[in-house]
Amino acid sequence: MNKVPFYDLRELHAATGTQEEIDAAVLRVARSGVYLLGPELDSFEGAFAEYCENSHCVATGSGLAALELALTAMGVGPGDEVIVPAHTFVATWLAVSATGARPVPVEPGDDSFLLDTDRLEAVVTPRTRAVVPVHLYGHPVDLDAVDRFAGRHGLAVVEDAAQAHGARYRGRRVGSGHAVAFSFYPGKNLGSLGDGGAVVTGDADLAERLRLLRNYGAREKYVHEVKGTNSRLDEMRAAVLAVKLPRLDGWNERRRAVAGRYTEAFAGLPGLRTPDVAPWAEHVWHQYVLRTPHRAAMRDRLAGAGVDTLLHYPVANHLAPAYAGQGVEPDGGLPRTERLAGEVLSLPIGPHLPDESVELVVDAVRAAALDLAAAAV
Ligand SMILES: *Cc1c(COP(=O)(O)O)cnc(C)c1O
């Protein structure tokens, strides 16, 4: 039987002719004798800043570290509150917690996965220091609304773009803002052969502080200006990213075509909601996420048809053991977030997914939705 794996990195590199160039880059670095803070990193940082239509890129050891260091470099620390979406990958929250600040969750909009910018005012307190909008699944947040809000209250904005490399908001690249954190985890739209991340910024002073923080607080060996950490993108991973970056726009284009096919094919199916795209958004479809109240049954049927699915994310952060019982959520809880956690269902999507696989997914989802609706009558 044909199978559709959720995301197959070997296939991505092989099917797009990228593997040979990756191999050559890895070998070049292996034989270079320079493994950290060298020419491959400089070159990739320059290329990625330019791709993001911004002036500085400071690469880090992971996306989580990029978020944490950006918040720290902007003065967030113990005693502060940082507004985050309730519905996001836990790393957004962990980055805030790592600075010593407290994450303050905001529910998603009515028919959206993204933080509801109309709910931001309600959670501001004198301790609020920053807001972290997350371009979840590759769909940009309404950044003008976030900036107006942050401007009114004098808050820092650190964007979490770990899932949104290449997306555009009103024509502007996600990454062109003041402080934007990315992840290069292998499964992201732009991923390396291991962990990696970056902060992209237009602020030269912020970039300088980040360069200190990622390298033991030192510009020069043994001159430790601040209490920094060790979080650097190594030469091998930087070289691999430089190979993949020129392909990113084409890969995102293919993701958009697959998403378009899914949305068209699933229109009007009972018990299913397809993801919306705002008119001002250029979505890069890191995930294609359906909502269905019959998720478990749907997942079983898709698995039976050879279609792998994943859940982004099955447990709301405020209910995870790491945060449960600590009073993070407001009185009245976070009902929309909890409901989403029970309904989200991610389908295979990727630049390398051939049309046959896309049609296999389409047929399996249609059959399952119709079948489940008939059984419910
Ligand atoms: C992947 C991800 C991160 C963390 O990135 P890592 O490189 O895995 O540390 C942060 N936020 C979001 C939304 C992510 O998807």
mmCIF file of C-alpha atoms and ligand atoms in Angstrom:
data_model
loop_
_atom_site.group_PDB
_atom_site.id
_atom_site.type_symbol
_atom_site.label_atom_id
_atom_site.label_comp_id
_atom_site.label_asym_id
_atom_site.label_seq_id
_atom_site.Cartn_x
_atom_site.Cartn_y
_atom_site.Cartn_z
ATOM 1 C CA MET A 1 0.000 0.000 0.000
ATOM 2 C CA ASN A 2 1.115 3.557 -0.668
ATOM 3 C CA LYS A 3 2.111 5.425 2.444
ATOM 4 C CA VAL A 4 2.340 9.102 3.103
ATOM 5 C CA PRO A 5 4.834 9.815 5.885
ATOM 6 C CA PHE A 6 4.245 13.045 7.789
ATOM 7 C CA TYR A 7 7.502 14.697 6.766
ATOM 8 C CA ASP A 8 10.453 12.863 5.245
ATOM 9 C CA LEU A 9 13.714 14.814 5.358
ATOM 10 C CA ARG A 10 15.681 12.267 3.332
ATOM 11 C CA GLU A 11 13.085 12.521 0.625
ATOM 12 C CA LEU A 12 13.121 16.339 0.773
ATOM 13 C CA HIS A 13 16.887 16.449 0.212
ATOM 14 C CA ALA A 14 16.894 13.689 -2.406
ATOM 15 C CA ALA A 15 13.822 14.698 -4.409
ATOM 16 C CA THR A 16 14.899 18.330 -4.694
ATOM 17 C CA GLY A 17 18.505 17.603 -5.701
ATOM 18 C CA THR A 18 19.857 19.184 -2.524
ATOM 19 C CA GLN A 19 21.654 16.192 -1.024
ATOM 20 C CA GLU A 20 24.851 16.420 -3.107
ATOM 21 C CA GLU A 21 25.313 20.081 -2.250
ATOM 22 C CA ILE A 22 24.707 19.367 1.433
ATOM 23 C CA ASP A 23 27.279 16.569 1.329
ATOM 24 C CA ALA A 24 29.827 18.861 -0.314
ATOM 25 C CA ALA A 25 29.221 21.606 2.260
ATOM 26 C CA VAL A 26 29.600 19.173 5.171
ATOM 27 C CA LEU A 27 32.838 17.784 3.755
ATOM 28 C CA ARG A 28 34.221 21.262 3.086
ATOM 29 C CA VAL A 29 33.645 22.264 6.717
ATOM 30 C CA ALA A 30 34.926 18.938 8.057
ATOM 31 C CA ARG A 31 38.228 19.541 6.275
ATOM 32 C CA SER A 32 38.465 23.272 7.007
ATOM 33 C CA GLY A 33 39.732 23.128 10.592
ATOM 34 C CA VAL A 34 37.300 25.938 11.555
ATOM 35 C CA TYR A 35 34.117 24.783 13.249
ATOM 36 C CA LEU A 36 32.711 27.775 15.139
ATOM 37 C CA LEU A 37 32.312 31.531 14.499
ATOM 38 C CA GLY A 38 34.002 31.290 11.106
ATOM 39 C CA PRO A 39 33.359 32.253 7.492
ATOM 40 C CA GLU A 40 30.402 29.876 6.943
ATOM 41 C CA LEU A 41 28.515 31.520 9.804
ATOM 42 C CA ASP A 42 29.342 35.058 8.612
ATOM 43 C CA SER A 43 28.220 34.214 5.129
ATOM 44 C CA PHE A 44 24.945 32.594 6.200
ATOM 45 C CA GLU A 45 24.120 35.382 8.671
ATOM 46 C CA GLY A 46 24.568 37.956 5.911
ATOM 47 C CA ALA A 47 22.446 35.991 3.459
ATOM 48 C CA PHE A 48 19.648 35.355 5.958
ATOM 49 C CA ALA A 49 19.474 39.010 7.082
ATOM 50 C CA GLU A 50 19.180 40.034 3.451
ATOM 51 C CA TYR A 51 16.545 37.372 2.766
ATOM 52 C CA CYS A 52 14.547 38.771 5.712
ATOM 53 C CA GLU A 53 14.886 42.320 4.310
ATOM 54 C CA ASN A 54 16.727 43.324 7.466
ATOM 55 C CA SER A 55 20.261 44.354 8.418
ATOM 56 C CA HIS A 56 21.557 41.981 11.115
ATOM 57 C CA CYS A 57 21.323 38.258 11.853
ATOM 58 C CA VAL A 58 22.836 36.711 14.975
ATOM 59 C CA ALA A 59 22.618 32.929 14.801
ATOM 60 C CA THR A 60 22.288 30.830 17.957
ATOM 61 C CA GLY A 61 22.313 27.196 19.040
ATOM 62 C CA SER A 62 18.522 26.805 18.815
ATOM 63 C CA GLY A 63 15.269 28.655 18.287
ATOM 64 C CA LEU A 64 14.551 28.484 21.999
ATOM 65 C CA ALA A 65 17.905 30.153 22.713
ATOM 66 C CA ALA A 66 17.214 32.812 20.064
ATOM 67 C CA LEU A 67 13.958 33.750 21.824
ATOM 68 C CA GLU A 68 15.501 33.685 25.280
ATOM 69 C CA LEU A 69 18.543 35.747 24.294
ATOM 70 C CA ALA A 70 16.411 38.286 22.406
ATOM 71 C CA LEU A 71 14.184 38.776 25.465
ATOM 72 C CA THR A 72 17.222 39.051 27.761
ATOM 73 C CA ALA A 73 18.976 41.479 25.416
ATOM 74 C CA MET A 74 15.866 43.670 25.491
ATOM 75 C CA GLY A 75 15.911 43.806 29.267
ATOM 76 C CA VAL A 76 13.309 41.188 30.194
ATOM 77 C CA GLY A 77 14.079 39.445 33.484
ATOM 78 C CA PRO A 78 12.806 38.262 36.878
ATOM 79 C CA GLY A 79 9.611 39.968 38.053
ATOM 80 C CA ASP A 80 8.509 40.889 34.535
ATOM 81 C CA GLU A 81 5.435 39.622 32.706
ATOM 82 C CA VAL A 82 5.556 38.723 29.034
ATOM 83 C CA ILE A 83 2.407 38.286 26.945
ATOM 84 C CA VAL A 84 2.394 35.084 24.871
ATOM 85 C CA PRO A 85 -0.218 33.209 22.854
ATOM 86 C CA ALA A 86 -1.887 30.468 24.885
ATOM 87 C CA HIS A 87 -1.916 28.246 21.794
ATOM 88 C CA THR A 88 1.702 27.778 20.661
ATOM 89 C CA PHE A 89 4.585 25.341 20.923
ATOM 90 C CA VAL A 90 5.784 25.233 24.529
ATOM 91 C CA ALA A 91 9.184 26.742 23.587
ATOM 92 C CA THR A 92 7.596 30.205 23.344
ATOM 93 C CA TRP A 93 6.639 29.944 27.007
ATOM 94 C CA LEU A 94 9.885 28.253 28.073
ATOM 95 C CA ALA A 95 11.938 31.100 26.600
ATOM 96 C CA VAL A 96 10.023 33.586 28.771
ATOM 97 C CA SER A 97 10.396 31.380 31.856
ATOM 98 C CA ALA A 98 14.144 30.999 31.187
ATOM 99 C CA THR A 99 14.629 34.774 31.576
ATOM 100 C CA GLY A 100 12.970 34.623 34.980
ATOM 101 C CA ALA A 101 9.852 36.411 33.693
ATOM 102 C CA ARG A 102 6.297 35.018 33.764
ATOM 103 C CA PRO A 103 4.382 34.050 30.621
ATOM 104 C CA VAL A 104 0.901 35.636 30.469
ATOM 105 C CA PRO A 105 -1.222 33.724 27.965
ATOM 106 C CA VAL A 106 -3.749 35.246 25.568
ATOM 107 C CA GLU A 107 -6.439 33.219 23.808
ATOM 108 C CA PRO A 108 -6.589 32.825 20.032
ATOM 109 C CA GLY A 109 -9.173 34.686 17.973
ATOM 110 C CA ASP A 110 -12.582 33.174 17.344
ATOM 111 C CA ASP A 111 -11.804 31.454 14.052
ATOM 112 C CA SER A 112 -8.055 31.562 14.263
ATOM 113 C CA PHE A 113 -5.038 29.746 15.648
ATOM 114 C CA LEU A 114 -3.213 33.017 16.294
ATOM 115 C CA LEU A 115 -3.120 35.286 19.311
ATOM 116 C CA ASP A 116 -6.169 37.587 19.372
ATOM 117 C CA THR A 117 -4.789 41.126 19.280
ATOM 118 C CA ASP A 118 -8.109 42.454 20.633
ATOM 119 C CA ARG A 119 -7.448 40.646 23.897
ATOM 120 C CA LEU A 120 -4.013 42.163 24.563
ATOM 121 C CA GLU A 121 -5.225 45.247 26.480
ATOM 122 C CA ALA A 122 -7.064 43.090 28.990
ATOM 123 C CA VAL A 123 -3.894 41.403 30.294
ATOM 124 C CA VAL A 124 -1.562 44.402 30.641
ATOM 125 C CA THR A 125 -0.319 45.146 34.181
ATOM 126 C CA PRO A 126 2.398 47.487 35.497
ATOM 127 C CA ARG A 127 4.794 44.516 35.291
ATOM 128 C CA THR A 128 4.198 43.794 31.605
ATOM 129 C CA ARG A 129 7.472 44.206 29.780
ATOM 130 C CA ALA A 130 7.144 42.514 26.394
ATOM 131 C CA VAL A 131 4.878 40.630 23.997
ATOM 132 C CA VAL A 132 5.833 37.611 21.882
ATOM 133 C CA PRO A 133 3.555 37.210 18.845
ATOM 134 C CA VAL A 134 3.947 33.773 17.232
ATOM 135 C CA HIS A 135 3.489 33.337 13.476
ATOM 136 C CA LEU A 136 2.064 29.910 14.158
ATOM 137 C CA TYR A 137 1.976 27.251 11.426
ATOM 138 C CA GLY A 138 3.490 29.825 9.023
ATOM 139 C CA HIS A 139 0.656 32.383 9.109
ATOM 140 C CA PRO A 140 1.812 35.892 10.110
ATOM 141 C CA VAL A 141 0.235 37.654 13.081
ATOM 142 C CA ASP A 142 -1.361 41.095 12.536
ATOM 143 C CA LEU A 143 1.888 42.922 13.357
ATOM 144 C CA ASP A 144 0.505 46.455 12.967
ATOM 145 C CA ALA A 145 -2.025 45.730 15.717
ATOM 146 C CA VAL A 146 0.715 44.288 17.945
ATOM 147 C CA ASP A 147 3.003 47.280 17.308
ATOM 148 C CA ARG A 148 0.253 49.812 18.088
ATOM 149 C CA PHE A 149 -0.473 47.999 21.349
ATOM 150 C CA ALA A 150 3.209 47.718 22.281
ATOM 151 C CA GLY A 151 3.777 51.387 21.424
ATOM 152 C CA ARG A 152 0.907 52.498 23.684
ATOM 153 C CA HIS A 153 2.401 50.659 26.659
ATOM 154 C CA GLY A 154 6.117 50.969 25.914
ATOM 155 C CA LEU A 155 6.560 47.201 25.542
ATOM 156 C CA ALA A 156 9.258 45.277 23.697
ATOM 157 C CA VAL A 157 8.138 43.018 20.834
ATOM 158 C CA VAL A 158 10.026 39.790 20.136
ATOM 159 C CA GLU A 159 8.464 37.855 17.272
ATOM 160 C CA ASP A 160 8.551 34.051 17.303
ATOM 161 C CA ALA A 161 9.013 33.190 13.617
ATOM 162 C CA ALA A 162 10.220 29.620 14.210
ATOM 163 C CA GLN A 163 7.499 28.374 11.828
ATOM 164 C CA ALA A 164 7.381 31.258 9.367
ATOM 165 C CA HIS A 165 10.611 31.581 7.344
ATOM 166 C CA GLY A 166 9.714 33.464 4.178
ATOM 167 C CA ALA A 167 6.160 34.472 5.135
ATOM 168 C CA ARG A 168 5.001 38.018 4.401
ATOM 169 C CA TYR A 169 2.792 40.419 6.345
ATOM 170 C CA ARG A 170 1.294 43.140 4.105
ATOM 171 C CA GLY A 171 4.118 42.538 1.674
ATOM 172 C CA ARG A 172 6.871 42.779 4.292
ATOM 173 C CA ARG A 173 8.947 39.727 5.077
ATOM 174 C CA VAL A 174 8.438 38.159 8.487
ATOM 175 C CA GLY A 175 11.927 38.857 9.842
ATOM 176 C CA SER A 176 12.008 42.512 8.843
ATOM 177 C CA GLY A 177 10.880 43.607 12.344
ATOM 178 C CA HIS A 178 12.862 44.857 15.322
ATOM 179 C CA ALA A 179 13.641 41.485 16.932
ATOM 180 C CA VAL A 180 12.565 38.283 15.217
ATOM 181 C CA ALA A 181 13.557 34.808 16.410
ATOM 182 C CA PHE A 182 13.865 31.849 14.038
ATOM 183 C CA SER A 183 14.541 28.136 14.514
ATOM 184 C CA PHE A 184 16.505 25.953 12.108
ATOM 185 C CA TYR A 185 15.383 22.671 13.681
ATOM 186 C CA PRO A 186 15.494 20.078 10.862
ATOM 187 C CA GLY A 187 11.711 19.923 10.373
ATOM 188 C CA LYS A 188 11.179 23.693 10.049
ATOM 189 C CA ASN A 189 10.636 25.301 6.614
ATOM 190 C CA LEU A 190 14.354 26.142 6.660
ATOM 191 C CA GLY A 191 16.090 23.458 8.715
ATOM 192 C CA SER A 192 19.649 22.275 9.202
ATOM 193 C CA LEU A 193 21.220 18.944 10.168
ATOM 194 C CA GLY A 194 20.542 19.465 13.864
ATOM 195 C CA ASP A 195 19.596 22.366 16.114
ATOM 196 C CA GLY A 196 20.033 26.024 15.259
ATOM 197 C CA GLY A 197 18.337 29.393 15.498
ATOM 198 C CA ALA A 198 18.805 33.103 14.885
ATOM 199 C CA VAL A 199 17.626 36.548 15.855
ATOM 200 C CA VAL A 200 17.162 38.960 12.969
ATOM 201 C CA THR A 201 17.080 42.674 13.766
ATOM 202 C CA GLY A 202 17.502 46.137 12.319
ATOM 203 C CA ASP A 203 19.084 47.389 15.548
ATOM 204 C CA ALA A 204 22.904 47.307 15.507
ATOM 205 C CA ASP A 205 23.141 47.685 19.300
ATOM 206 C CA LEU A 206 20.761 44.807 19.886
ATOM 207 C CA ALA A 207 22.767 42.659 17.451
ATOM 208 C CA GLU A 208 25.945 43.507 19.346
ATOM 209 C CA ARG A 209 24.388 42.560 22.700
ATOM 210 C CA LEU A 210 23.226 39.271 21.200
ATOM 211 C CA ARG A 211 26.714 38.513 19.860
ATOM 212 C CA LEU A 212 28.047 39.002 23.385
ATOM 213 C CA LEU A 213 25.324 36.914 25.024
ATOM 214 C CA ARG A 214 25.745 33.909 22.701
ATOM 215 C CA ASN A 215 29.507 33.763 23.257
ATOM 216 C CA TYR A 216 30.131 33.812 27.041
ATOM 217 C CA GLY A 217 29.504 37.542 27.174
ATOM 218 C CA ALA A 218 32.789 38.174 25.395
ATOM 219 C CA ARG A 219 33.703 40.026 22.232
ATOM 220 C CA GLU A 220 37.344 39.218 22.746
ATOM 221 C CA LYS A 221 38.600 36.001 24.298
ATOM 222 C CA TYR A 222 38.572 36.226 28.113
ATOM 223 C CA VAL A 223 37.063 39.708 28.249
ATOM 224 C CA HIS A 224 33.670 38.872 29.746
ATOM 225 C CA GLU A 225 31.519 42.006 29.635
ATOM 226 C CA VAL A 226 28.217 40.392 30.652
ATOM 227 C CA LYS A 227 27.077 37.015 32.012
ATOM 228 C CA GLY A 228 26.552 35.362 28.673
ATOM 229 C CA THR A 229 26.037 31.775 27.651
ATOM 230 C CA ASN A 230 27.256 29.390 24.950
ATOM 231 C CA SER A 231 24.725 29.264 22.129
ATOM 232 C CA ARG A 232 26.271 29.371 18.667
ATOM 233 C CA LEU A 233 25.351 27.992 15.270
ATOM 234 C CA ASP A 234 28.307 25.837 14.185
ATOM 235 C CA GLU A 235 30.019 26.101 10.808
ATOM 236 C CA MET A 236 28.629 22.825 9.451
ATOM 237 C CA ARG A 237 25.022 23.729 10.180
ATOM 238 C CA ALA A 238 25.512 27.252 8.822
ATOM 239 C CA ALA A 239 26.978 25.862 5.583
ATOM 240 C CA VAL A 240 24.007 23.496 5.154
ATOM 241 C CA LEU A 241 21.552 26.349 5.700
ATOM 242 C CA ALA A 242 23.358 28.412 3.063
ATOM 243 C CA VAL A 243 22.747 25.564 0.597
ATOM 244 C CA LYS A 244 19.040 25.421 1.417
ATOM 245 C CA LEU A 245 18.228 29.147 1.694
ATOM 246 C CA PRO A 246 18.156 29.890 -2.077
ATOM 247 C CA ARG A 247 15.565 27.101 -2.447
ATOM 248 C CA LEU A 248 13.280 28.309 0.329
ATOM 249 C CA ASP A 249 10.941 30.509 -1.726
ATOM 250 C CA GLY A 250 10.365 27.721 -4.247
ATOM 251 C CA TRP A 251 9.749 25.239 -1.450
ATOM 252 C CA ASN A 252 7.246 27.566 0.226
ATOM 253 C CA GLU A 253 5.522 28.008 -3.139
ATOM 254 C CA ARG A 254 5.048 24.252 -3.366
ATOM 255 C CA ARG A 255 3.678 24.180 0.198
ATOM 256 C CA ARG A 256 1.135 26.839 -0.844
ATOM 257 C CA ALA A 257 0.071 24.743 -3.830
ATOM 258 C CA VAL A 258 -0.449 21.663 -1.638
ATOM 259 C CA ALA A 259 -2.395 23.694 0.948
ATOM 260 C CA GLY A 260 -4.527 25.207 -1.818
ATOM 261 C CA ARG A 261 -5.374 21.757 -3.129
ATOM 262 C CA TYR A 262 -6.338 20.522 0.359
ATOM 263 C CA THR A 263 -8.547 23.527 1.095
ATOM 264 C CA GLU A 264 -10.304 23.268 -2.253
ATOM 265 C CA ALA A 265 -10.836 19.512 -1.914
ATOM 266 C CA PHE A 266 -12.173 19.713 1.649
ATOM 267 C CA ALA A 267 -14.605 22.600 1.095
ATOM 268 C CA GLY A 268 -18.031 21.768 2.517
ATOM 269 C CA LEU A 269 -17.057 18.432 4.084
ATOM 270 C CA PRO A 270 -19.080 17.823 7.263
ATOM 271 C CA GLY A 271 -17.327 18.055 10.640
ATOM 272 C CA LEU A 272 -14.142 19.598 9.255
ATOM 273 C CA ARG A 273 -12.787 23.129 9.347
ATOM 274 C CA THR A 274 -9.982 24.098 7.004
ATOM 275 C CA PRO A 275 -7.484 26.806 7.987
ATOM 276 C CA ASP A 276 -8.227 30.430 7.006
ATOM 277 C CA VAL A 277 -5.726 32.824 5.453
ATOM 278 C CA ALA A 278 -6.016 36.566 6.134
ATOM 279 C CA PRO A 279 -6.134 38.711 2.978
ATOM 280 C CA TRP A 280 -2.936 40.530 4.020
ATOM 281 C CA ALA A 281 -1.002 37.320 4.728
ATOM 282 C CA GLU A 282 1.412 35.341 2.616
ATOM 283 C CA HIS A 283 1.263 32.017 4.445
ATOM 284 C CA VAL A 284 4.168 29.535 4.260
ATOM 285 C CA TRP A 285 2.251 26.519 5.585
ATOM 286 C CA HIS A 286 4.721 25.077 8.048
ATOM 287 C CA GLN A 287 1.701 22.999 9.054
ATOM 288 C CA TYR A 288 -1.674 22.407 7.442
ATOM 289 C CA VAL A 289 -3.985 22.117 10.445
ATOM 290 C CA LEU A 290 -7.585 20.945 10.266
ATOM 291 C CA ARG A 291 -10.053 21.192 13.114
ATOM 292 C CA THR A 292 -12.499 18.387 13.762
ATOM 293 C CA PRO A 293 -14.549 17.300 16.768
ATOM 294 C CA HIS A 294 -14.085 13.671 15.611
ATOM 295 C CA ARG A 295 -10.325 13.818 15.754
ATOM 296 C CA ALA A 296 -9.492 10.414 17.198
ATOM 297 C CA ALA A 297 -11.741 8.582 14.728
ATOM 298 C CA MET A 298 -10.464 10.681 11.843
ATOM 299 C CA ARG A 299 -6.857 9.975 12.785
ATOM 300 C CA ASP A 300 -7.529 6.242 12.984
ATOM 301 C CA ARG A 301 -9.115 6.188 9.554
ATOM 302 C CA LEU A 302 -6.300 8.197 8.009
ATOM 303 C CA ALA A 303 -3.723 5.902 9.600
ATOM 304 C CA GLY A 304 -5.653 2.948 8.127
ATOM 305 C CA ALA A 305 -5.369 4.567 4.700
ATOM 306 C CA GLY A 306 -1.603 4.983 5.141
ATOM 307 C CA VAL A 307 -1.663 8.716 5.935
ATOM 308 C CA ASP A 308 0.451 9.854 8.883
ATOM 309 C CA THR A 309 -0.861 12.777 10.930
ATOM 310 C CA LEU A 310 0.425 14.726 13.931
ATOM 311 C CA LEU A 311 -1.137 16.956 16.582
ATOM 312 C CA HIS A 312 0.119 20.530 16.982
ATOM 313 C CA TYR A 313 -0.413 20.583 19.939
ATOM 314 C CA PRO A 314 -2.395 18.012 21.942
ATOM 315 C CA VAL A 315 -1.925 19.513 25.440
ATOM 316 C CA ALA A 316 -2.466 23.211 26.152
ATOM 317 C CA ASN A 317 0.663 24.694 27.745
ATOM 318 C CA HIS A 318 -1.137 25.865 30.888
ATOM 319 C CA LEU A 319 -2.277 22.269 31.494
ATOM 320 C CA ALA A 320 1.135 20.681 30.879
ATOM 321 C CA PRO A 321 2.804 19.503 34.102
ATOM 322 C CA ALA A 322 5.484 22.179 33.614
ATOM 323 C CA TYR A 323 2.905 24.967 34.093
ATOM 324 C CA ALA A 324 -0.227 23.355 35.577
ATOM 325 C CA GLY A 325 -1.404 24.586 38.962
ATOM 326 C CA GLN A 326 0.815 27.676 38.918
ATOM 327 C CA GLY A 327 -1.962 30.155 38.252
ATOM 328 C CA VAL A 328 -0.678 31.122 34.806
ATOM 329 C CA GLU A 329 -4.154 31.189 33.288
ATOM 330 C CA PRO A 330 -6.762 33.877 34.002
ATOM 331 C CA ASP A 331 -9.931 33.305 36.047
ATOM 332 C CA GLY A 332 -12.308 31.491 33.750
ATOM 333 C CA GLY A 333 -9.449 29.566 32.169
ATOM 334 C CA LEU A 334 -8.531 29.389 28.493
ATOM 335 C CA PRO A 335 -11.484 27.527 26.937
ATOM 336 C CA ARG A 336 -10.677 28.260 23.292
ATOM 337 C CA THR A 337 -7.130 27.067 23.724
ATOM 338 C CA GLU A 338 -8.269 23.870 25.417
ATOM 339 C CA ARG A 339 -10.805 23.238 22.701
ATOM 340 C CA LEU A 340 -8.172 23.709 19.983
ATOM 341 C CA ALA A 341 -5.871 21.235 21.715
ATOM 342 C CA GLY A 342 -8.653 18.662 21.373
ATOM 343 C CA GLU A 343 -9.528 19.411 17.732
ATOM 344 C CA VAL A 344 -6.327 20.186 15.794
ATOM 345 C CA LEU A 345 -5.122 17.639 13.264
ATOM 346 C CA SER A 346 -2.092 18.242 11.015
ATOM 347 C CA LEU A 347 -1.840 16.654 7.561
ATOM 348 C CA PRO A 348 1.382 15.852 5.674
ATOM 349 C CA ILE A 349 2.689 18.895 3.818
ATOM 350 C CA GLY A 350 6.082 19.690 2.355
ATOM 351 C CA PRO A 351 7.925 20.880 -0.721
ATOM 352 C CA HIS A 352 8.766 17.336 -1.793
ATOM 353 C CA LEU A 353 5.280 15.842 -1.451
ATOM 354 C CA PRO A 354 4.393 14.470 -4.911
ATOM 355 C CA ASP A 355 0.930 14.979 -6.404
ATOM 356 C CA GLU A 356 0.091 11.266 -5.964
ATOM 357 C CA SER A 357 0.641 11.588 -2.212
ATOM 358 C CA VAL A 358 -1.408 14.782 -2.039
ATOM 359 C CA GLU A 359 -4.296 13.031 -3.820
ATOM 360 C CA LEU A 360 -3.970 10.025 -1.533
ATOM 361 C CA VAL A 361 -4.372 12.354 1.460
ATOM 362 C CA VAL A 362 -7.302 14.130 -0.219
ATOM 363 C CA ASP A 363 -9.143 10.867 -0.907
ATOM 364 C CA ALA A 364 -8.491 9.535 2.592
ATOM 365 C CA VAL A 365 -9.727 12.714 4.318
ATOM 366 C CA ARG A 366 -12.841 12.959 2.137
ATOM 367 C CA ALA A 367 -13.741 9.312 2.684
ATOM 368 C CA ALA A 368 -13.184 9.570 6.439
ATOM 369 C CA ALA A 369 -15.211 12.793 6.818
ATOM 370 C CA LEU A 370 -18.186 11.447 4.839
ATOM 371 C CA ASP A 371 -18.053 8.117 6.632
ATOM 372 C CA LEU A 372 -17.941 9.725 10.090
ATOM 373 C CA ALA A 373 -20.801 12.062 9.202
ATOM 374 C CA ALA A 374 -22.937 9.123 8.000
ATOM 375 C CA ALA A 375 -22.149 7.185 11.193
ATOM 376 C CA ALA A 376 -23.215 10.172 13.302
ATOM 377 C CA VAL A 377 -26.714 10.361 11.749
HETATM 378 C C1 LIG B 1 10.371 25.052 16.919
HETATM 379 C C2 LIG B 1 9.803 26.182 17.683
HETATM 380 C C3 LIG B 1 10.532 26.872 18.665
HETATM 381 C C4 LIG B 1 11.842 26.408 19.200
HETATM 382 O O1 LIG B 1 12.838 26.176 18.276
HETATM 383 P P1 LIG B 1 13.978 25.096 18.572
HETATM 384 O O2 LIG B 1 14.977 25.372 17.519
HETATM 385 O O3 LIG B 1 13.366 23.751 18.491
HETATM 386 O O4 LIG B 1 14.511 25.400 19.940
HETATM 387 C C5 LIG B 1 9.967 27.993 19.231
HETATM 388 N N1 LIG B 1 8.737 28.409 18.896
HETATM 389 C C6 LIG B 1 7.996 27.762 18.000
HETATM 390 C C7 LIG B 1 6.637 28.287 17.645
HETATM 391 C C8 LIG B 1 8.493 26.610 17.362
HETATM 392 O O5 LIG B 1 7.729 25.957 16.478
#
